Short mmCIF file of C-alpha atoms in Angstrom, two decimals:
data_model
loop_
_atom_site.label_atom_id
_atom_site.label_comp_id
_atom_site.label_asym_id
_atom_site.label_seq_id
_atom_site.Cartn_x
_atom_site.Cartn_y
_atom_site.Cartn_z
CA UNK A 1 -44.69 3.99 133.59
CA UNK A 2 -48.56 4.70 133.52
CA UNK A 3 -50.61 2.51 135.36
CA UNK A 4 -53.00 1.09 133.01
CA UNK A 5 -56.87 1.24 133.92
CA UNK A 6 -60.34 -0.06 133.63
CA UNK A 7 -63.33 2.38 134.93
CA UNK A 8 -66.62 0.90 135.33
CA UNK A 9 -69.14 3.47 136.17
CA UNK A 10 -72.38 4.78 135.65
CA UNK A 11 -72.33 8.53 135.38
CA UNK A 12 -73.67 10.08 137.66
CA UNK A 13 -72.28 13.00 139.49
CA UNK A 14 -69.63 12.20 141.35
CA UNK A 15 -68.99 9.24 138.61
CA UNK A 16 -68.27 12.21 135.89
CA UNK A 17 -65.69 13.98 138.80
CA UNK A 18 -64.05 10.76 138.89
CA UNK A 19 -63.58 10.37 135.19
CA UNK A 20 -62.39 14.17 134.91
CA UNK A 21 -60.21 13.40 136.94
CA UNK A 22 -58.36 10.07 135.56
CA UNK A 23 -58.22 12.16 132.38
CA UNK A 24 -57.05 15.47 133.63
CA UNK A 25 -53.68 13.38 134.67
CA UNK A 26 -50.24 13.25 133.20
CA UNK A 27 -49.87 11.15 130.78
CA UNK A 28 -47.13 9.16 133.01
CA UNK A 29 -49.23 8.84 135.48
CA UNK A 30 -52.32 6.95 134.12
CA UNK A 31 -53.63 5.56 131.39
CA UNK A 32 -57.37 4.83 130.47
CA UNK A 33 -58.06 1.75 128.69
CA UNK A 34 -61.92 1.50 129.11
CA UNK A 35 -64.86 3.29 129.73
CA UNK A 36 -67.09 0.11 130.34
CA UNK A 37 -70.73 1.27 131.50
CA UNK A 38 -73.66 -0.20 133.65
CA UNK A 39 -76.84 1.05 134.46
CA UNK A 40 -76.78 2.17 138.50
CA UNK A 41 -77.51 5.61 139.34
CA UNK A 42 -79.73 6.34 136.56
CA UNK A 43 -80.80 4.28 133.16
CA UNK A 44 -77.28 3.08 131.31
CA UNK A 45 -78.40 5.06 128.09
CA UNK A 46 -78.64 8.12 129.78
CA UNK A 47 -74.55 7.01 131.58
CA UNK A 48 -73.46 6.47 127.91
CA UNK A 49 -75.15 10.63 127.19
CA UNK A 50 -73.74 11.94 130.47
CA UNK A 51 -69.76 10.36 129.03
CA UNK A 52 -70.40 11.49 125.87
CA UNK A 53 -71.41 14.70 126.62
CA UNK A 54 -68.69 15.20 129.28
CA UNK A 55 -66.09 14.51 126.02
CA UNK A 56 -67.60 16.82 124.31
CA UNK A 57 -66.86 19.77 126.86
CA UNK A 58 -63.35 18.46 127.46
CA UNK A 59 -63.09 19.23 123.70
CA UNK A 60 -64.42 22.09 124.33
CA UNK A 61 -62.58 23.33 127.32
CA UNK A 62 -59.39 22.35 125.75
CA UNK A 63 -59.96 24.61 122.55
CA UNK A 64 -61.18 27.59 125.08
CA UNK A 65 -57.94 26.78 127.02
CA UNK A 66 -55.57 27.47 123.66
CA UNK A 67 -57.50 30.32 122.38
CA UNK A 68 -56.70 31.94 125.60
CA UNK A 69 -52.94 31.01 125.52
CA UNK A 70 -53.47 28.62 128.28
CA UNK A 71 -52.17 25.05 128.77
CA UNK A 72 -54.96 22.64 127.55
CA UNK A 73 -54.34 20.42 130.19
CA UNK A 74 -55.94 16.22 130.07
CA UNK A 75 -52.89 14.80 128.95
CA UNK A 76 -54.08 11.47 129.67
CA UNK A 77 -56.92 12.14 127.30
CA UNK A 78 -55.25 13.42 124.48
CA UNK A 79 -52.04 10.86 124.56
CA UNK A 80 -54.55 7.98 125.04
CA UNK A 81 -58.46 7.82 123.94
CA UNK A 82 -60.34 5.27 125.86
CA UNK A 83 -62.40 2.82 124.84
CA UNK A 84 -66.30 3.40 125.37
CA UNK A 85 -68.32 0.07 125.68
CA UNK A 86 -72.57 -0.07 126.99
CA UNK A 87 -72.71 -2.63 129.87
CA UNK A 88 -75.36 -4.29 132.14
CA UNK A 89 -79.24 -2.23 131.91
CA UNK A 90 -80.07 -4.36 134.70
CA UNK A 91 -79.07 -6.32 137.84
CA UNK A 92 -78.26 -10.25 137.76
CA UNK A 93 -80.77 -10.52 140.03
CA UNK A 94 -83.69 -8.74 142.05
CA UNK A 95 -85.50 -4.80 141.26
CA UNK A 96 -83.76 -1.95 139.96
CA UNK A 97 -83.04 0.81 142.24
CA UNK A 98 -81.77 3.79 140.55
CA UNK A 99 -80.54 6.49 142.49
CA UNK A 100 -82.26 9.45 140.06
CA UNK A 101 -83.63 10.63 143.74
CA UNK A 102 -79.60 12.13 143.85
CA UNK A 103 -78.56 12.37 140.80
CA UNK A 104 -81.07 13.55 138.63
CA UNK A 105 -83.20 12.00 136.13
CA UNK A 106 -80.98 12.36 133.54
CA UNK A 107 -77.71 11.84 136.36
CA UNK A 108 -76.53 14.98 136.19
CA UNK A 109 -79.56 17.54 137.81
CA UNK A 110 -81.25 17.67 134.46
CA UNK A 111 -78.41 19.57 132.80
CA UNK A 112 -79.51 18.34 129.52
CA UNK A 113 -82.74 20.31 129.78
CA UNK A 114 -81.57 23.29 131.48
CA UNK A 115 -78.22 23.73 129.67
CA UNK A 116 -78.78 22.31 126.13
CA UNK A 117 -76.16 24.04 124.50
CA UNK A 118 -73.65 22.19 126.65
CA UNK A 119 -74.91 19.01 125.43
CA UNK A 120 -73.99 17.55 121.98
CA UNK A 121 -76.62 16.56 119.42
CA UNK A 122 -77.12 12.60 119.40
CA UNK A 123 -75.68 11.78 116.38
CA UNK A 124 -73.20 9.63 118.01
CA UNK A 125 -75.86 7.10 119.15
CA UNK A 126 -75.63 4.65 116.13
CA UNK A 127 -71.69 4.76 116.87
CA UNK A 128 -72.57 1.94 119.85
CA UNK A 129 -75.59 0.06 118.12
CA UNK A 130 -74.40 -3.59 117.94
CA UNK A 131 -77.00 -3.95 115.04
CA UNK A 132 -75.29 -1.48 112.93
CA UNK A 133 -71.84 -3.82 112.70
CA UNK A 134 -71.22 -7.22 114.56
CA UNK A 135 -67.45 -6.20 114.26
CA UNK A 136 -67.24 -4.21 117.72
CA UNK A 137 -64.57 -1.62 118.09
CA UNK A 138 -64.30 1.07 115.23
CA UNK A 139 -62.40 3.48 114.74
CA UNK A 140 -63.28 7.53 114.66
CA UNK A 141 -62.66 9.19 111.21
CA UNK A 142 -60.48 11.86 111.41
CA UNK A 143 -62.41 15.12 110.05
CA UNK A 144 -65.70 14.02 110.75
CA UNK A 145 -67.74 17.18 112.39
CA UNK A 146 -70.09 14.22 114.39
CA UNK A 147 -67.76 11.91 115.65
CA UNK A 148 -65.70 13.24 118.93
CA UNK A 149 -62.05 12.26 118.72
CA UNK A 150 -61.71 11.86 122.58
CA UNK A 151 -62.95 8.58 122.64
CA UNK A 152 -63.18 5.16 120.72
CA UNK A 153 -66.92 3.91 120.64
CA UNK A 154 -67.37 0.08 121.01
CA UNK A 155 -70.55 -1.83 119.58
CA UNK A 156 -69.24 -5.15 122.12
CA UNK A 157 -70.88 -5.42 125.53
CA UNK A 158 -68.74 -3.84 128.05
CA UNK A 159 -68.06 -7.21 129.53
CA UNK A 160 -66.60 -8.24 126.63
CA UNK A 161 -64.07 -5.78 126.48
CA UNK A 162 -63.08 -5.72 130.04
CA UNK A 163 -61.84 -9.75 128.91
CA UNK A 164 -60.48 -8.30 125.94
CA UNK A 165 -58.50 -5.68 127.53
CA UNK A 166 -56.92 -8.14 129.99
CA UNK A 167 -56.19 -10.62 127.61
CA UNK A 168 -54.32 -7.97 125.28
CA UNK A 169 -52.48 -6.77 128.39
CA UNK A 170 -49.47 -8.94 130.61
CA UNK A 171 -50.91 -10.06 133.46
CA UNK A 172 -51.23 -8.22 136.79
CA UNK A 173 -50.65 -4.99 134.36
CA UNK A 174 -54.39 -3.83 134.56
CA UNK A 175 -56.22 -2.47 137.63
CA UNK A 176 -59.95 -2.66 137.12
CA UNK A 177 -61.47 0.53 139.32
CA UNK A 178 -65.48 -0.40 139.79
CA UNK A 179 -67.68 2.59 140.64
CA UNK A 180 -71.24 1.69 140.09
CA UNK A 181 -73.18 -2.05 140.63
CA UNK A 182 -70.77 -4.54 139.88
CA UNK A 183 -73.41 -5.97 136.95
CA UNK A 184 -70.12 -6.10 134.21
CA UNK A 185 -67.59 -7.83 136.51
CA UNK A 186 -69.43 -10.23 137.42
CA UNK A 187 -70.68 -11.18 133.99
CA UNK A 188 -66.90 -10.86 132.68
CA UNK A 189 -65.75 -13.25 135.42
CA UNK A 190 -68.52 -15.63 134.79
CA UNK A 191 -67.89 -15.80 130.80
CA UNK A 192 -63.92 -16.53 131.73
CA UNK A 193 -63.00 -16.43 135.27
CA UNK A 194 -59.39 -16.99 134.55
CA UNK A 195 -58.79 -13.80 132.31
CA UNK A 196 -60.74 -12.24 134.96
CA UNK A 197 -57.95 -13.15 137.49
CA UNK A 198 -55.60 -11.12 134.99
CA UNK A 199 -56.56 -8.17 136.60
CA UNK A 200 -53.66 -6.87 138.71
CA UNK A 201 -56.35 -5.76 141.38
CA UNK A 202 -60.19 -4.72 141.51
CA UNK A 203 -60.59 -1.55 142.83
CA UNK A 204 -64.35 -1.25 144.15
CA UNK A 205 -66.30 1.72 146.07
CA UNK A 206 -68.99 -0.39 147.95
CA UNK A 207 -70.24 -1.10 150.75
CA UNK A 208 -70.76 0.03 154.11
CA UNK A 209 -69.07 -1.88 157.31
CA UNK A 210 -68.87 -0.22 160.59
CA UNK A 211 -71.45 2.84 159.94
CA UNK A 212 -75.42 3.16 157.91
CA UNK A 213 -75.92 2.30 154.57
CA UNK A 214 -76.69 4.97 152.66
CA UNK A 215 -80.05 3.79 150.77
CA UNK A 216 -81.24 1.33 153.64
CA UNK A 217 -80.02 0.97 157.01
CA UNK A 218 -77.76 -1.52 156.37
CA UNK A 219 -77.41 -1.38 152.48
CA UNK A 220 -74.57 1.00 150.47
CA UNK A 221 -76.07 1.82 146.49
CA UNK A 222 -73.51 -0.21 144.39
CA UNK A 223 -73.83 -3.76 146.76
CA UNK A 224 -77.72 -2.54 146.97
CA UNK A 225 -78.42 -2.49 143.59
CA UNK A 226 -76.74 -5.62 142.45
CA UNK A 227 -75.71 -7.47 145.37
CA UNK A 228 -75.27 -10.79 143.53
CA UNK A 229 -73.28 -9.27 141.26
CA UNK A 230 -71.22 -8.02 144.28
CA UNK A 231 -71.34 -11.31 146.22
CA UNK A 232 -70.25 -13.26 142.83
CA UNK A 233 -66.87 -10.97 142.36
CA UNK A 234 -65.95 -11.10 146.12
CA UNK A 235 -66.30 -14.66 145.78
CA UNK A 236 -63.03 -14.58 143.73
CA UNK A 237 -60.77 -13.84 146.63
CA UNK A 238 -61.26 -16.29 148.21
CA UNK A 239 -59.30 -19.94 148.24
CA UNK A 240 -62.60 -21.62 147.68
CA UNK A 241 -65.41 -19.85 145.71
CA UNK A 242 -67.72 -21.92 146.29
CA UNK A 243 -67.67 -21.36 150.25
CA UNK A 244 -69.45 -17.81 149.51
CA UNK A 245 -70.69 -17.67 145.86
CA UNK A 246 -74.29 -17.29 146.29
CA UNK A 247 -76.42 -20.09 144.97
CA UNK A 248 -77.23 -19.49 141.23
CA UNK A 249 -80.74 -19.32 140.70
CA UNK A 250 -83.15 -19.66 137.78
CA UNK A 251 -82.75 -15.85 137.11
CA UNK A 252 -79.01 -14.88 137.01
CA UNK A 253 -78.35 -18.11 134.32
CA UNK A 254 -74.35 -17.32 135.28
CA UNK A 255 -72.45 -20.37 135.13
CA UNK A 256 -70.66 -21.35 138.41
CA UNK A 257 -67.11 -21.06 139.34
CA UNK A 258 -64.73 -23.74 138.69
CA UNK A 259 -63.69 -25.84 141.60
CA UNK A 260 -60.08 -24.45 141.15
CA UNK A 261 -58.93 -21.50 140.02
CA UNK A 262 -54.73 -20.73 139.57
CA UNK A 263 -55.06 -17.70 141.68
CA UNK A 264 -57.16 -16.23 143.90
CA UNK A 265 -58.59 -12.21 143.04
CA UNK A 266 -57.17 -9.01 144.70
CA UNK A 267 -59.84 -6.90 145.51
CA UNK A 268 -59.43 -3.69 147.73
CA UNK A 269 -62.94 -1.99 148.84
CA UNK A 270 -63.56 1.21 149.50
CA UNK A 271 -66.63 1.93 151.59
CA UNK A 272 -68.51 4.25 152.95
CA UNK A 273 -66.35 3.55 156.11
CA UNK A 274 -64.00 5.56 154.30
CA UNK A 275 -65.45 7.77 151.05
CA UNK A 276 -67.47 9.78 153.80
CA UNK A 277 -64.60 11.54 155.01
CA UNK A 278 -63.73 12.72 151.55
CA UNK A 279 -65.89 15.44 150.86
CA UNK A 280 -66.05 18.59 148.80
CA UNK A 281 -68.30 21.52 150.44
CA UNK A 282 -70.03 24.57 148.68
CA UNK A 283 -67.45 27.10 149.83
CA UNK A 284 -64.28 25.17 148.69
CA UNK A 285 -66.24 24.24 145.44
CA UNK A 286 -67.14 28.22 144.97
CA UNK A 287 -63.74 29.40 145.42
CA UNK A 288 -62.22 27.31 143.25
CA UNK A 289 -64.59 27.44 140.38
CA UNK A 290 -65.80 31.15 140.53
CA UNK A 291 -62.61 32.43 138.75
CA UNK A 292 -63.04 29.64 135.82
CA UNK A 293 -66.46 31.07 135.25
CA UNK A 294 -65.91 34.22 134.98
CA UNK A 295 -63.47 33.97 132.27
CA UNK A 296 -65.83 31.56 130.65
CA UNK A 297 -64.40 28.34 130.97
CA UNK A 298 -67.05 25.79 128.87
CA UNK A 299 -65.82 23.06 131.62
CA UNK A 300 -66.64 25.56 134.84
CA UNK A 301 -69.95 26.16 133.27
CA UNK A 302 -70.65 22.78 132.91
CA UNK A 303 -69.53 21.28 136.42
CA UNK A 304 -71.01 24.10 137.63
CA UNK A 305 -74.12 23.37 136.69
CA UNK A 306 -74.42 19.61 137.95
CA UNK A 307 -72.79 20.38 141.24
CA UNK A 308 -75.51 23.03 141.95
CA UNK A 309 -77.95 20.62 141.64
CA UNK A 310 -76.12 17.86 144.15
CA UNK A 311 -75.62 21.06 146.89
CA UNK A 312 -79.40 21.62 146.58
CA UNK A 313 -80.22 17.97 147.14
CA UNK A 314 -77.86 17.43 149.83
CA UNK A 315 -79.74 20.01 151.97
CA UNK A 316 -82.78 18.96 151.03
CA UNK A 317 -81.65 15.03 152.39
CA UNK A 318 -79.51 16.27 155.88
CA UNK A 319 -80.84 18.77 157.98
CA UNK A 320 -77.91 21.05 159.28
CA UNK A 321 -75.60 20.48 155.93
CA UNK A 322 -76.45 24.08 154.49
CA UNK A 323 -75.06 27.04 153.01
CA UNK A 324 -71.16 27.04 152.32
CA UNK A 325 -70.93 24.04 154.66
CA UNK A 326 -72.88 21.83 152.58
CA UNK A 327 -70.75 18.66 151.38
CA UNK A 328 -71.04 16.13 148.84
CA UNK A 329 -68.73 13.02 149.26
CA UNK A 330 -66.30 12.11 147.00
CA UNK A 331 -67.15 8.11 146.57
CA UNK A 332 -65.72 7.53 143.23
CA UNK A 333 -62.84 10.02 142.79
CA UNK A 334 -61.72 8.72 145.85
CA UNK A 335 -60.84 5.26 143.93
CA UNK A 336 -59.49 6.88 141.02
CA UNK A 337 -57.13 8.81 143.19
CA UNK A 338 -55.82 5.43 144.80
CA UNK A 339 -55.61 3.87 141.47
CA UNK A 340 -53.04 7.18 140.48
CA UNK A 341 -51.46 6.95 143.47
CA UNK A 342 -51.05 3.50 144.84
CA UNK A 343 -48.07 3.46 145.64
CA UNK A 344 -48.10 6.52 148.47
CA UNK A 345 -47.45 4.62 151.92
CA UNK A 346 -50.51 6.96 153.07
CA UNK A 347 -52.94 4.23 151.90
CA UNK A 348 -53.80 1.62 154.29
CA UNK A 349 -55.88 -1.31 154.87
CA UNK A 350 -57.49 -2.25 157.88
CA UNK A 351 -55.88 -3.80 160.65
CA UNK A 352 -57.96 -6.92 159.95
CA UNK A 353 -57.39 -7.05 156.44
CA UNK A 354 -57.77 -8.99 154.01
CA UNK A 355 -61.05 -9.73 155.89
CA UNK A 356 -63.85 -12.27 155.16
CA UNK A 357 -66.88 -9.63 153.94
CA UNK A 358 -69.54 -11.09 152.68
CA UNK A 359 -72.67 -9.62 150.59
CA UNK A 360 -76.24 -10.57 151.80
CA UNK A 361 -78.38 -11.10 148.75
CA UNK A 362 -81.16 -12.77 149.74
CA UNK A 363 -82.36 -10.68 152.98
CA UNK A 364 -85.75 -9.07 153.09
CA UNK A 365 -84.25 -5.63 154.96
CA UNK A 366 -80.47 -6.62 154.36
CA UNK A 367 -79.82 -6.96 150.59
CA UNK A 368 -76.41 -4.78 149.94
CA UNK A 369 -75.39 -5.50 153.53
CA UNK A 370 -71.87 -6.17 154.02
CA UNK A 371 -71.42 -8.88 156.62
CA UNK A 372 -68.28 -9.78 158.75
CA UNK A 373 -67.71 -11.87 161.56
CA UNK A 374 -67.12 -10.14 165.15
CA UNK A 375 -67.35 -13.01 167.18
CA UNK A 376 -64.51 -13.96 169.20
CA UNK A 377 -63.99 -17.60 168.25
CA UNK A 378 -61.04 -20.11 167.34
CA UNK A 379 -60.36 -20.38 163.92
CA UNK A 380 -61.11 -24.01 162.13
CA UNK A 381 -58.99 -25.91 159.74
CA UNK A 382 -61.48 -27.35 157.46
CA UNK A 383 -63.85 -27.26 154.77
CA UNK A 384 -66.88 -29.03 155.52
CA UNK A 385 -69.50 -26.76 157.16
CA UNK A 386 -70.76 -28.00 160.86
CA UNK A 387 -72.87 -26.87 163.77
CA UNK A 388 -69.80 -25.12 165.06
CA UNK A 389 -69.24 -23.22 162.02
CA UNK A 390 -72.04 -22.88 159.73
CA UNK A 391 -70.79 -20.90 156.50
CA UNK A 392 -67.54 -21.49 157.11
CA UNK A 393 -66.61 -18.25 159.07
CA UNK A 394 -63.85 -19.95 161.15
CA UNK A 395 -62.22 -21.57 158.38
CA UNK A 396 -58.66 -21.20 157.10
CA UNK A 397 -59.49 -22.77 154.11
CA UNK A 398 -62.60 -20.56 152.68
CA UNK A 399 -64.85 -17.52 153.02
CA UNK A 400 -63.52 -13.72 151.14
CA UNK A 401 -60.16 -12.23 151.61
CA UNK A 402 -60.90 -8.31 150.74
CA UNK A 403 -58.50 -5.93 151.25
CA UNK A 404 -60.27 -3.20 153.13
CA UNK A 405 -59.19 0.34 152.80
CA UNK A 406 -59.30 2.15 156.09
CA UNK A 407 -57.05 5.16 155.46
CA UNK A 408 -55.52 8.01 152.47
CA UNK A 409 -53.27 10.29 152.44
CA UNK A 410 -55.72 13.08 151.44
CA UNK A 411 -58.81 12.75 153.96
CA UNK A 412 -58.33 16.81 154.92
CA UNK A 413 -57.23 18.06 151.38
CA UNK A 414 -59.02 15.73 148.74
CA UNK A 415 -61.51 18.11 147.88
CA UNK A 416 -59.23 20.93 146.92
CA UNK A 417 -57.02 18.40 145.05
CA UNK A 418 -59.96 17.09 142.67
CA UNK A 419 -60.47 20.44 141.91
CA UNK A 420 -57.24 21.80 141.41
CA UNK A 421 -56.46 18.84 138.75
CA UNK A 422 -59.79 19.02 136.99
CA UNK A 423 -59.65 22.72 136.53
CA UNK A 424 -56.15 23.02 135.98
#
C-alpha cells in the first residue's frame, strides 16, 4: 500500500530534488497528498514559481519521454496529483533570513532569467489567489492550454490543508515530511493540536547536534529561520508541552497548548548530524546527466541548469571542494527517501533516542541551536522545576522525546540513487 504524504518545503534546490524525487516513485510506493509551501530559502511566491515551474517540465519531460518511445516514468505523479497550497511568508517570530546567498534569488540560480523558455508563463497565478474564490480547492479543467494537469491548486492557507488532509485520512495513515522552517506546522498544530496528533509521524530535516550549524555556529537554516516555530512542534512530543513550549509572546498571537493532549507527537529529525554525509558531487552528477542532455531531455536541461549554479556556489563557500569533487548535500531528499523507505532496518535512531532536544529561541548568538543535556546526572521524578533541575532536564515526566536519526542505508550510494530515479 502507498504510504501517504505531506511535503512542506520551500523550493529551493535541493527542495525541488526532493520533490522529483517523491514523484518519480511507483505508484505503490508513495503517494503525495500535499504540496503545502512556506517561505525559507527564498520569498514563498517565488517557492510556489519554482513548483510550478518544476510541473511544468515534468509535463514536459514526460511527453519528450513518449515521443522517443521511452517509458514516461513519475508514476506517483500521474496516478495521484497533489494538492498545492501557499503557506507562512514569514516566521512566528523574529527577522527573516532567507538563504538566496545559496540558492539563488529566485531559489533556483536565477534559472528563470537565464533559461526562460523552461519556465511557464504566469498565468497560473490567480489559480491560488484566495480573493478570487473563498471556496479553496478547485479543480483543473481538463483541456485548458493554461492550467497544468499535474497538480491541484488550493486558494486555503497551507495550514489549513495540512488539518484537512489529516482529518480526511485514518489516523496514524499520514506522515508529514517538513523540509523548510517549520512556519505551517506550527500554525496547523496551534489552530487544532489534536488533528495535528493525526499525523502518523513528522518527518523534519533540522537542526544541527553534535557538529556547526550551517548559517551560525551553532544555528542549522530551518530551526534558524523560525525557531519558535520549531520549538512549538517539538513541544508536541513531549508528555507535558508546557515543560518546553516557549513562552508566547505579544508577536506570535498562537494560542497555547492544552494542558492534556490524548497522545503525545512522533517526530524523527534529521540533522545535519546526518544529511552531511549524503552528498551528490560534480562528477557523479556529470555522468549521470550528460547522456540525458545530449538526447535532449527538457528535465536534464532543466536540473542541469540549477545544479550548475549550487556547484559554483559551493566552491565559492569551502575552499578545497572543487572541480569533480565538489558536493552538494542532499538535506531534503534525504527525508523523502526515509519517508519511501521506512521500513528498511538500515534506518536508525540514535542510541539515546527519543532524546530531550530542545530549540533556543530567544539567544542573542544561539537562535536555531539545538540543545541537549550531556550532563551526567540522576534522573528526577517530578514536575515542578527546582534548583536541582531548572527546566526540567532530569525529569521523567517532561521535556521533548525526538526520535533522532543517526544512520541510512544509503550514506555511500544516495547520490547515484536520487539520480537514477529522477532521470529514469
Amino acid at each position: 500500500m502507498a504510504r501517504k504524504i505531506i511535503i512542506d518545503t520551500d523550493p529551493g534546490i535541493d527542495d525541488i530534488l526532493a520533490l522529483l524525487l517523491a514523484f518519480s516513485a511507483q505508484p505503490e510506493e508513495v503517494q503525495v497528498l500535499l504540496v503545502s509551501l512556506t517561505f525559507g530559502n527564498i520569498e514563498v511566491k517565488s517557492c510556489l514559481r519554482n513548483v510550478v515551474s518544476m510541473f511544468h517540465i515534468i509535463e514536459r519531460e514526460m511527453k519528450w519521454r513518449a515521443d522517443h518511445g521511452l517509458p514516461e516514468g513519475f508514476g506517483a505523479l500521474r496516478a495521484h496529483p497533489p494538492v498545492v497550497a501557499v503557506g507562512a511568508e514569514d516566521p512566528l517570530e523574529d527577522q527573516k533570513m532567507l538563504a538566496d546567498y545559496f540558492h539563488g534569488f529566485d531559489g533556483l540560480g536565477g534559472i528563470h532569467s537565464s533559461h526562460p523558455h523552461l519556465t511557464p508563463s504566469e498565468t497560473w497565478d490567480h489559480l491560488f489567489d484566495p480573493s478570487a474564490d473563498s471556496n479553496g480547492i478547485q479543480s483543473v479543467p481538463t483541456g485548458n492550454p493554461a492550467a497544468h494537469q499535474s497538480f491541484v491548486p488550493s486558494k486555503r492557507p497551507a495550514h489549513e490543508e495540512i488539518l484537512r488532509i489529516l482529518r480526511e485520512n485514518e489516523a496514524g495513515e499520514v506522515t508529514l515530511v517538513a523540509v523548510g522552517p517549520m512556519t505551517n506546522l506550527a500554525l496547523a498544530a496551534a489552530a487544532d493540536p489534536e488533528t495535528f496528533l493525526r499525523a502518523k509521524e513528522v518527518v523534519v530535516m533540522g537542526g544541527a547536534i553534535h557538529v556547526p550549524g550551517n548559517v551560525t555556529p551553532m544555528g542549522e537554516f530551518n530551526a534558524y529561520a523560525d525557531a519558535v516555530a520549531a520549538a512549538r512542534v517539538m513541544a508536541l512530543t513531549s508528555p507535558s508541552p508546557a515543560s518546553t513550549v516557549p513562552p508566547t509572546s505579544d508577536a506570535t498571537k498562537l494560542p497555547a497548548y492544552p494542558a492534556s493532549l490524548s497522545k503525545a507527537l512522533t517526530l524523527r529529525l534529521f540533522p545535519l548530524d546526518l544529511t552531511l554525509r549524503h552528498n551528490l558531487t560534480r562528477g557523479e552528477f556529470r555522468a549521470a546527466i550528460t547522456a540525458k542532455l545530449e538526447k535532449g531531455s527538457p528535465l536534464a536541461e532543466w536540473v542541469s541548469a540549477f545544479m550548475a549554479h549550487a556547484f559554483q556556489t559551493i566552491e565559492s563557500m569551502h575552499p578545497g571542494h572543487d572541480g569533480d569533487a565538489a558536493e552538494l548535500s542532499l538535506h531534503d531528499p534525504l527525508c523523502v527517501w526515509y519517508a519511501l523507505t521506512a521500513d528498511d532496518a538500515g534506518w536508525v535512531p540514535s542510541k539515546q533516542s527519543p532524546e530531550d532536544i530542545r530549540v533556543e529561541t530567544t539567544g542573542q548568538w544561539t537562535r536555531g541551536m539545538c540543545v541537549v543535556d550531556q550532563r551526567s546526572r540522576h534522573p528526577v521524578d517530578g514536575e515542578v522545576e527546582s534548583a536541582n533541575d531548572h527546566g526540567l532536564w532530569l525529569s521523567s515526566r517532561a521535556g521533548n522525546r525526538v526520535w533522532r536519526m543517526d544512520g541510512s542505508p544509503v550514506e555511500a550510494t544516495f547520490g547515484h540513487i536520487l539520480m537514477q530515479r529522477i532521470l529514469a
